[in-house]
């Protein structure tokens, strides 16, 4: 992580599109209606993000904010009937326009994905060895023996001992933490240029979460590959990534360099997330964000956060704010200029 | 800007409209069939047992809408008259097996443990025993007639209901309200009958509807084999069997008309049962 | 003493349970038939036989022994392949069974092939294709509602009487003639069960298709065909195997009805004839064959499932 990398969390005008590893522009995703006669549900609304080669981006938000759906869109693995508009470029290549064969090559060798629940995402009837090598062998990238050697090698690197034995075992014979390391190896097998990690530690025991996270971070740094890290944990994201994008109700509300955003949030929602963490030293009640998180299709015409924002004005309820550059990051808030650098404190006070 | 729509490759369309057309149609057909089974014998254009050798084995005509059988009896009249027995057999079977199956299921789910495990195993074995074999053996032991297959199939169909109700009752048993009732000092029999039974009853009913369709097929098959109700009474399975000699002569109307009634009834009750259970599943 | 390894222990336990089931079934069937009303002696000797003749016959048949003793005699005989004597045919039951077993076995085999061909392909089609699912569902809904005796009657009416493509009854002689004779019966027998297997297959395939690990595989760029073969089909095969097992076990009982429709001289029609004439030795023997086939098939399926599913292997240890 160099200071140079951090600047690439900036909007598109600072880095031209050709240099970017992943450029998401005005992405919108809608799902088919739940019932007949209802409208389609928008889950992602007008989202833009960039990742430079070797950069890591944290996408933070509550459940339903559309962060997982964003990774699915990047993989073009949306649920049936879903529809996406906007632009999605990987290394200058238009992902949405890919043919089936191009898409297969893109998924198979350019991006790797790590999921939240390793147990559900591995076939219980196949051995781990089979699981690890099937991607690279079926696409003809490697021969079987070669792939097995690589798998064992990678398993050892992520701290799985006795790799030769492990690859003959089945998923149910491994603990969740161990299985998630196997998943990391699975994602790294084809040497991808971008890894998408969707809450990779949430389903694990607290005691092994940080260990798995450290292993993932280490592998990503060693390979200099890009990372899109999805989490609801702002602290974790800030510790691991170069830049952050905070999502709420299918919209990016604040994005910028991680340490900058973390130390002085400028959007009330980011401040609310920070204020609502339990304190590590004192026992005091965290300041919860009032109300429940909304989905994009539930939000009105105004700012998506207006209904829960303690600072909301009439304008906030009526007009959706666009992302504006403020203090080295982008914020979507009408009143951002009025807030000081200690918005977290102000948020707590306002409650 | 590109637009990309993901084409559905495997979608299970689950409509949750309150009442779809198909449910209305099958419910209507089922009720009509039940009414027919009750009133059928009063609606016959001819006495179902009236023979007319001069008009034997005739095809459909204005006098005999579905033709006549080898003895010159009016097939439509026999179909209508036969509906009663064809429904009474499976109706009784399902009433007994649904009641017994539900009772066993709740009892087993309530006590849990080894008893439940053992009961589950017994039901598994019973489920796989072919109903026809048991009904045939019952005819061997008790002689042919109406009651032997009814008795045999009543037992055979218990696991059809009990297995499904048991899993629902086990789920129900684990809900906190049951413990609350116990703490409030309610007797187990009362909790079972007032609460658990009430909540699993729709499932038992749906399963009973599907079991009715199966029982109707088995009961008719036993009659067809000559081990159930005996001529000259009219019953659909018996009519298929009666029609076999004419069928070989090219007059298939009796066998096919009775067979069609069986198939229609089975389809209607199967679909109804499936719809009802899906609705219950959807509301949970 | 050293403990036997898990898998072997599991096989032994399963086989023991199967033997136990068969023993219990044979006991229930034998005792029920032994206690059935009706006097086999007057069946043999006719109504005008003297009391002395009757007593001699009863003694000869061992009818005055307690039921348990008679069961024991039957059981030890059955284990040696001696199922007693048929009263109506005046012949050893095993001699009666021998040619009929072949006929019924061929019928069941042909039906099984049909069921697997039609059921699995129809089910896979319904489970994978949105466009075909409604048609498959309708076909399956109709198929499960047609019992064998009605399917048989309709098939005879159309293909044997009207079109004359197939014989109307009998089992034929010689292999090709037999197959020709048994084609319609096999279709009649297979119809309902193919629909059942199709239903289970379709449900299993669409269920497995929605699993997260299938999404993982697709997200790795693995081709649709490979994902389907390696992840969907393999995992769906477990419930499908169970359904198919139940089917084959039920086919033998189903043949009882279908053989009567087509007047085929097999085990099923012998069972019905013997029940009607209260000739219990063949009834007991044929019932036991049906139970045995059922137990053997379900046991095989049980063991096959453990072989397919590594998660079950763990539990058996």
Short mmCIF file of N, CA and C in Angstrom, two decimals, chain A residues 83-202:
data_model
loop_
_atom_site.label_atom_id
_atom_site.label_comp_id
_atom_site.label_asym_id
_atom_site.label_seq_id
_atom_site.Cartn_x
_atom_site.Cartn_y
_atom_site.Cartn_z
N UNK A 83 -31.87 -7.28 -14.26
CA UNK A 83 -31.44 -6.52 -15.43
C UNK A 83 -30.48 -5.44 -14.97
N UNK A 84 -29.39 -5.23 -15.72
CA UNK A 84 -28.46 -4.18 -15.32
C UNK A 84 -28.17 -3.23 -16.46
N UNK A 85 -28.03 -1.96 -16.09
CA UNK A 85 -27.67 -0.96 -17.08
C UNK A 85 -26.48 -0.18 -16.55
N UNK A 86 -25.81 0.52 -17.44
CA UNK A 86 -24.64 1.28 -17.05
C UNK A 86 -23.44 0.74 -17.79
N UNK A 87 -22.24 0.99 -17.22
CA UNK A 87 -21.03 0.49 -17.88
C UNK A 87 -20.19 -0.24 -16.88
N UNK A 88 -19.61 -1.33 -17.35
CA UNK A 88 -18.80 -2.16 -16.46
C UNK A 88 -17.59 -2.57 -17.28
N UNK A 89 -16.44 -1.92 -16.99
CA UNK A 89 -15.24 -2.25 -17.76
C UNK A 89 -14.22 -2.94 -16.89
N UNK A 90 -13.69 -4.04 -17.38
CA UNK A 90 -12.59 -4.70 -16.70
C UNK A 90 -11.39 -4.62 -17.61
N UNK A 91 -10.36 -3.90 -17.16
CA UNK A 91 -9.15 -3.76 -17.95
C UNK A 91 -9.47 -3.25 -19.35
N UNK A 92 -10.38 -2.29 -19.41
CA UNK A 92 -10.75 -1.70 -20.68
C UNK A 92 -11.70 -2.53 -21.53
N UNK A 93 -12.10 -3.68 -20.99
CA UNK A 93 -12.98 -4.56 -21.75
C UNK A 93 -14.40 -4.45 -21.20
N UNK A 94 -15.37 -4.36 -22.10
CA UNK A 94 -16.75 -4.19 -21.67
C UNK A 94 -17.34 -5.52 -21.20
N UNK A 95 -17.56 -5.63 -19.88
CA UNK A 95 -18.01 -6.91 -19.32
C UNK A 95 -19.44 -7.23 -19.77
N UNK A 96 -20.28 -6.20 -19.83
CA UNK A 96 -21.67 -6.44 -20.19
C UNK A 96 -21.82 -6.94 -21.62
N UNK A 97 -20.86 -6.59 -22.47
CA UNK A 97 -20.98 -6.99 -23.86
C UNK A 97 -20.29 -8.31 -24.17
N UNK A 98 -19.75 -8.96 -23.14
CA UNK A 98 -19.00 -10.19 -23.39
C UNK A 98 -19.89 -11.31 -23.90
N UNK A 99 -19.35 -12.08 -24.82
CA UNK A 99 -20.05 -13.27 -25.27
C UNK A 99 -19.92 -14.34 -24.20
N UNK A 100 -20.64 -15.43 -24.37
CA UNK A 100 -20.59 -16.48 -23.36
C UNK A 100 -19.16 -16.99 -23.16
N UNK A 101 -18.44 -17.13 -24.28
CA UNK A 101 -17.08 -17.65 -24.19
C UNK A 101 -16.15 -16.65 -23.51
N UNK A 102 -16.28 -15.36 -23.89
CA UNK A 102 -15.45 -14.34 -23.26
C UNK A 102 -15.74 -14.24 -21.77
N UNK A 103 -17.02 -14.34 -21.44
CA UNK A 103 -17.42 -14.26 -20.04
C UNK A 103 -16.82 -15.41 -19.26
N UNK A 104 -16.83 -16.59 -19.86
CA UNK A 104 -16.29 -17.76 -19.21
C UNK A 104 -14.80 -17.58 -18.95
N UNK A 105 -14.09 -17.02 -19.92
CA UNK A 105 -12.66 -16.79 -19.75
C UNK A 105 -12.42 -15.72 -18.68
N UNK A 106 -13.27 -14.69 -18.69
CA UNK A 106 -13.16 -13.60 -17.71
C UNK A 106 -13.35 -14.12 -16.28
N UNK A 107 -14.42 -14.89 -16.11
CA UNK A 107 -14.68 -15.44 -14.78
C UNK A 107 -13.62 -16.47 -14.39
N UNK A 108 -13.17 -17.21 -15.36
CA UNK A 108 -12.28 -18.32 -15.08
C UNK A 108 -10.84 -17.91 -14.81
N UNK A 109 -10.39 -16.77 -15.37
CA UNK A 109 -8.97 -16.47 -15.19
C UNK A 109 -8.69 -15.04 -14.72
N UNK A 110 -9.66 -14.13 -14.84
CA UNK A 110 -9.39 -12.74 -14.48
C UNK A 110 -9.85 -12.37 -13.08
N UNK A 111 -11.01 -12.88 -12.68
CA UNK A 111 -11.53 -12.54 -11.36
C UNK A 111 -11.76 -13.81 -10.54
N UNK A 112 -11.53 -13.68 -9.25
CA UNK A 112 -11.81 -14.80 -8.35
C UNK A 112 -12.75 -14.30 -7.29
N UNK A 113 -13.69 -15.16 -6.87
CA UNK A 113 -14.66 -14.68 -5.89
C UNK A 113 -14.65 -15.57 -4.65
N UNK A 114 -14.67 -14.91 -3.50
CA UNK A 114 -14.73 -15.63 -2.22
C UNK A 114 -16.07 -15.28 -1.58
N UNK A 115 -16.80 -16.30 -1.14
CA UNK A 115 -18.14 -16.06 -0.63
C UNK A 115 -18.19 -16.09 0.89
N UNK A 116 -19.33 -15.64 1.39
CA UNK A 116 -19.50 -15.54 2.84
C UNK A 116 -19.53 -16.91 3.52
N UNK A 117 -20.34 -17.82 2.96
CA UNK A 117 -20.54 -19.11 3.62
C UNK A 117 -19.82 -20.20 2.83
N UNK A 118 -18.61 -20.57 3.25
CA UNK A 118 -17.85 -21.54 2.46
C UNK A 118 -18.55 -22.90 2.37
N UNK A 119 -19.32 -23.25 3.38
CA UNK A 119 -19.93 -24.57 3.36
C UNK A 119 -21.00 -24.68 2.28
N UNK A 120 -21.82 -23.64 2.17
CA UNK A 120 -22.87 -23.69 1.15
C UNK A 120 -22.29 -23.57 -0.24
N UNK A 121 -21.10 -22.96 -0.33
CA UNK A 121 -20.55 -22.70 -1.66
C UNK A 121 -19.57 -23.76 -2.15
N UNK A 122 -19.50 -24.87 -1.44
CA UNK A 122 -18.71 -25.99 -1.95
C UNK A 122 -19.64 -27.19 -2.10
N UNK A 123 -19.42 -27.95 -3.14
CA UNK A 123 -20.25 -29.13 -3.38
C UNK A 123 -19.89 -30.21 -2.36
N UNK A 124 -20.85 -30.60 -1.53
CA UNK A 124 -20.55 -31.56 -0.46
C UNK A 124 -20.15 -32.94 -0.98
N UNK A 125 -20.44 -33.24 -2.23
CA UNK A 125 -20.18 -34.58 -2.75
C UNK A 125 -18.84 -34.71 -3.46
N UNK A 126 -18.10 -33.59 -3.57
CA UNK A 126 -16.84 -33.67 -4.30
C UNK A 126 -15.67 -33.34 -3.37
N UNK A 127 -14.53 -33.94 -3.65
CA UNK A 127 -13.37 -33.71 -2.78
C UNK A 127 -12.86 -32.29 -2.98
N UNK A 128 -12.13 -31.83 -1.98
CA UNK A 128 -11.61 -30.47 -2.04
C UNK A 128 -10.62 -30.32 -3.19
N UNK A 129 -9.85 -31.37 -3.44
CA UNK A 129 -8.90 -31.32 -4.55
C UNK A 129 -9.62 -31.09 -5.86
N UNK A 130 -10.69 -31.84 -6.03
CA UNK A 130 -11.51 -31.72 -7.22
C UNK A 130 -12.06 -30.30 -7.34
N UNK A 131 -12.52 -29.78 -6.20
CA UNK A 131 -13.09 -28.43 -6.16
C UNK A 131 -12.03 -27.40 -6.56
N UNK A 132 -10.81 -27.57 -6.04
CA UNK A 132 -9.77 -26.57 -6.29
C UNK A 132 -9.32 -26.56 -7.74
N UNK A 133 -9.18 -27.74 -8.32
CA UNK A 133 -8.56 -27.77 -9.65
C UNK A 133 -9.58 -27.70 -10.79
N UNK A 134 -10.87 -27.87 -10.50
CA UNK A 134 -11.81 -28.01 -11.62
C UNK A 134 -11.83 -26.76 -12.52
N UNK A 135 -11.70 -25.58 -11.91
CA UNK A 135 -11.76 -24.36 -12.72
C UNK A 135 -10.65 -24.30 -13.75
N UNK A 136 -9.41 -24.53 -13.29
CA UNK A 136 -8.28 -24.38 -14.21
C UNK A 136 -8.11 -25.57 -15.15
N UNK A 137 -8.53 -26.76 -14.72
CA UNK A 137 -8.35 -27.91 -15.62
C UNK A 137 -9.45 -27.96 -16.68
N UNK A 138 -10.69 -27.64 -16.30
CA UNK A 138 -11.77 -27.72 -17.29
C UNK A 138 -11.59 -26.69 -18.39
N UNK A 139 -10.99 -25.54 -18.03
CA UNK A 139 -10.80 -24.51 -19.06
C UNK A 139 -9.50 -24.74 -19.83
N UNK A 140 -8.76 -25.77 -19.45
CA UNK A 140 -7.54 -26.09 -20.18
C UNK A 140 -6.36 -25.21 -19.82
N UNK A 141 -6.46 -24.45 -18.70
CA UNK A 141 -5.34 -23.59 -18.31
C UNK A 141 -4.16 -24.41 -17.79
N UNK A 142 -4.51 -25.56 -17.17
CA UNK A 142 -3.44 -26.37 -16.57
C UNK A 142 -3.78 -27.83 -16.74
N UNK A 143 -2.73 -28.65 -16.63
CA UNK A 143 -2.98 -30.08 -16.59
C UNK A 143 -3.26 -30.49 -15.14
N UNK A 144 -3.84 -31.65 -14.99
CA UNK A 144 -4.31 -32.10 -13.69
C UNK A 144 -3.20 -32.13 -12.63
N UNK A 145 -2.09 -32.76 -12.98
CA UNK A 145 -1.01 -32.91 -12.00
C UNK A 145 -0.45 -31.55 -11.62
N UNK A 146 -0.32 -30.71 -12.63
CA UNK A 146 0.19 -29.35 -12.44
C UNK A 146 -0.73 -28.58 -11.48
N UNK A 147 -2.02 -28.70 -11.73
CA UNK A 147 -3.00 -27.99 -10.92
C UNK A 147 -2.99 -28.51 -9.49
N UNK A 148 -2.84 -29.81 -9.35
CA UNK A 148 -2.82 -30.38 -8.00
C UNK A 148 -1.61 -29.89 -7.23
N UNK A 149 -0.48 -29.82 -7.91
CA UNK A 149 0.73 -29.32 -7.27
C UNK A 149 0.54 -27.88 -6.80
N UNK A 150 -0.03 -27.07 -7.70
CA UNK A 150 -0.27 -25.67 -7.37
C UNK A 150 -1.24 -25.56 -6.19
N UNK A 151 -2.27 -26.38 -6.20
CA UNK A 151 -3.26 -26.34 -5.12
C UNK A 151 -2.60 -26.64 -3.79
N UNK A 152 -1.77 -27.68 -3.75
CA UNK A 152 -1.08 -28.05 -2.51
C UNK A 152 -0.16 -26.92 -2.07
N UNK A 153 0.53 -26.34 -3.05
CA UNK A 153 1.44 -25.26 -2.76
C UNK A 153 0.70 -24.08 -2.12
N UNK A 154 -0.43 -23.71 -2.75
CA UNK A 154 -1.21 -22.58 -2.24
C UNK A 154 -1.80 -22.91 -0.87
N UNK A 155 -2.25 -24.14 -0.70
CA UNK A 155 -2.82 -24.53 0.60
C UNK A 155 -1.78 -24.33 1.70
N UNK A 156 -0.54 -24.73 1.40
CA UNK A 156 0.51 -24.54 2.40
C UNK A 156 0.73 -23.06 2.68
N UNK A 157 0.66 -22.24 1.62
CA UNK A 157 0.86 -20.80 1.80
C UNK A 157 -0.20 -20.16 2.69
N UNK A 158 -1.43 -20.67 2.62
CA UNK A 158 -2.47 -20.07 3.46
C UNK A 158 -2.55 -20.79 4.80
N UNK A 159 -1.54 -21.63 5.08
CA UNK A 159 -1.44 -22.21 6.41
C UNK A 159 -2.26 -23.48 6.61
N UNK A 160 -2.58 -24.17 5.52
CA UNK A 160 -3.25 -25.46 5.69
C UNK A 160 -2.19 -26.54 5.63
N UNK A 161 -1.97 -27.21 6.76
CA UNK A 161 -0.96 -28.25 6.81
C UNK A 161 -1.48 -29.52 6.15
N UNK A 162 -0.58 -30.41 5.81
CA UNK A 162 -0.93 -31.72 5.27
C UNK A 162 -1.82 -31.58 4.03
N UNK A 163 -1.37 -30.74 3.11
CA UNK A 163 -2.20 -30.42 1.95
C UNK A 163 -2.52 -31.65 1.11
N UNK A 164 -1.53 -32.55 1.00
CA UNK A 164 -1.75 -33.74 0.18
C UNK A 164 -2.91 -34.57 0.69
N UNK A 165 -3.11 -34.56 2.01
CA UNK A 165 -4.21 -35.30 2.61
C UNK A 165 -5.52 -34.52 2.47
N UNK A 166 -5.40 -33.22 2.66
CA UNK A 166 -6.60 -32.36 2.64
C UNK A 166 -7.33 -32.43 1.30
N UNK A 167 -6.58 -32.49 0.21
CA UNK A 167 -7.24 -32.44 -1.08
C UNK A 167 -8.03 -33.72 -1.37
N UNK A 168 -7.84 -34.73 -0.54
CA UNK A 168 -8.66 -35.94 -0.73
C UNK A 168 -9.85 -35.96 0.22
N UNK A 169 -9.97 -34.89 1.04
CA UNK A 169 -11.08 -34.85 1.98
C UNK A 169 -12.29 -34.15 1.39
N UNK A 170 -13.43 -34.27 2.10
CA UNK A 170 -14.67 -33.62 1.66
C UNK A 170 -14.95 -32.40 2.52
N UNK A 171 -15.73 -31.44 2.03
CA UNK A 171 -15.97 -30.20 2.77
C UNK A 171 -16.45 -30.42 4.20
N UNK A 172 -17.31 -31.42 4.42
CA UNK A 172 -17.87 -31.57 5.77
C UNK A 172 -16.82 -32.01 6.78
N UNK A 173 -15.65 -32.43 6.29
CA UNK A 173 -14.62 -32.89 7.23
C UNK A 173 -13.74 -31.75 7.72
N UNK A 174 -13.99 -30.52 7.20
CA UNK A 174 -13.17 -29.38 7.58
C UNK A 174 -13.97 -28.37 8.40
N UNK A 175 -13.28 -27.64 9.26
CA UNK A 175 -13.95 -26.58 10.01
C UNK A 175 -14.21 -25.40 9.07
N UNK A 176 -15.06 -24.49 9.51
CA UNK A 176 -15.40 -23.33 8.67
C UNK A 176 -14.19 -22.50 8.31
N UNK A 177 -13.31 -22.29 9.29
CA UNK A 177 -12.13 -21.45 9.05
C UNK A 177 -11.21 -22.08 8.02
N UNK A 178 -11.02 -23.40 8.17
CA UNK A 178 -10.17 -24.13 7.24
C UNK A 178 -10.77 -24.10 5.84
N UNK A 179 -12.10 -24.28 5.80
CA UNK A 179 -12.78 -24.32 4.51
C UNK A 179 -12.69 -22.97 3.81
N UNK A 180 -12.74 -21.88 4.61
CA UNK A 180 -12.64 -20.56 3.99
C UNK A 180 -11.24 -20.34 3.40
N UNK A 181 -10.23 -20.93 4.03
CA UNK A 181 -8.88 -20.83 3.45
C UNK A 181 -8.84 -21.59 2.13
N UNK A 182 -9.54 -22.72 2.08
CA UNK A 182 -9.61 -23.48 0.83
C UNK A 182 -10.29 -22.63 -0.24
N UNK A 183 -11.32 -21.88 0.19
CA UNK A 183 -12.01 -20.99 -0.75
C UNK A 183 -11.07 -19.92 -1.28
N UNK A 184 -10.22 -19.39 -0.39
CA UNK A 184 -9.25 -18.37 -0.82
C UNK A 184 -8.33 -18.97 -1.87
N UNK A 185 -7.87 -20.20 -1.61
CA UNK A 185 -7.01 -20.88 -2.58
C UNK A 185 -7.75 -21.07 -3.90
N UNK A 186 -9.03 -21.44 -3.79
CA UNK A 186 -9.84 -21.63 -5.00
C UNK A 186 -9.85 -20.36 -5.84
N UNK A 187 -10.04 -19.22 -5.16
CA UNK A 187 -10.11 -17.96 -5.89
C UNK A 187 -8.76 -17.59 -6.50
N UNK A 188 -7.66 -18.01 -5.85
CA UNK A 188 -6.33 -17.62 -6.32
C UNK A 188 -5.76 -18.57 -7.37
N UNK A 189 -6.37 -19.74 -7.50
CA UNK A 189 -5.83 -20.78 -8.39
C UNK A 189 -5.47 -20.26 -9.79
N UNK A 190 -6.37 -19.55 -10.47
CA UNK A 190 -6.01 -19.12 -11.83
C UNK A 190 -5.19 -17.83 -11.87
N UNK A 191 -4.60 -17.42 -10.75
CA UNK A 191 -3.88 -16.14 -10.65
C UNK A 191 -4.70 -14.99 -11.21
N UNK A 192 -5.80 -14.66 -10.55
CA UNK A 192 -6.68 -13.61 -11.07
C UNK A 192 -6.06 -12.24 -10.85
N UNK A 193 -6.58 -11.26 -11.56
CA UNK A 193 -6.08 -9.90 -11.38
C UNK A 193 -6.96 -9.12 -10.42
N UNK A 194 -8.14 -9.69 -10.13
CA UNK A 194 -9.03 -9.04 -9.18
C UNK A 194 -9.71 -10.12 -8.33
N UNK A 195 -9.74 -9.89 -7.02
CA UNK A 195 -10.45 -10.82 -6.14
C UNK A 195 -11.63 -10.10 -5.52
N UNK A 196 -12.79 -10.72 -5.60
CA UNK A 196 -13.97 -10.17 -4.94
C UNK A 196 -14.22 -10.99 -3.69
N UNK A 197 -14.27 -10.34 -2.55
CA UNK A 197 -14.49 -11.07 -1.31
C UNK A 197 -15.77 -10.54 -0.66
N UNK A 198 -16.79 -11.37 -0.63
CA UNK A 198 -18.09 -10.95 -0.11
C UNK A 198 -18.25 -11.42 1.33
N UNK A 199 -18.00 -10.53 2.26
CA UNK A 199 -18.06 -10.85 3.69
C UNK A 199 -17.35 -12.16 3.99
N UNK A 200 -16.06 -12.27 3.67
CA UNK A 200 -15.40 -13.58 3.75
C UNK A 200 -15.23 -14.09 5.17
N UNK A 201 -15.39 -13.25 6.17
CA UNK A 201 -15.16 -13.74 7.53
C UNK A 201 -16.41 -13.72 8.39
N UNK A 202 -17.52 -13.26 7.84
CA UNK A 202 -18.72 -13.07 8.67
C UNK A 202 -19.26 -14.38 9.24
#
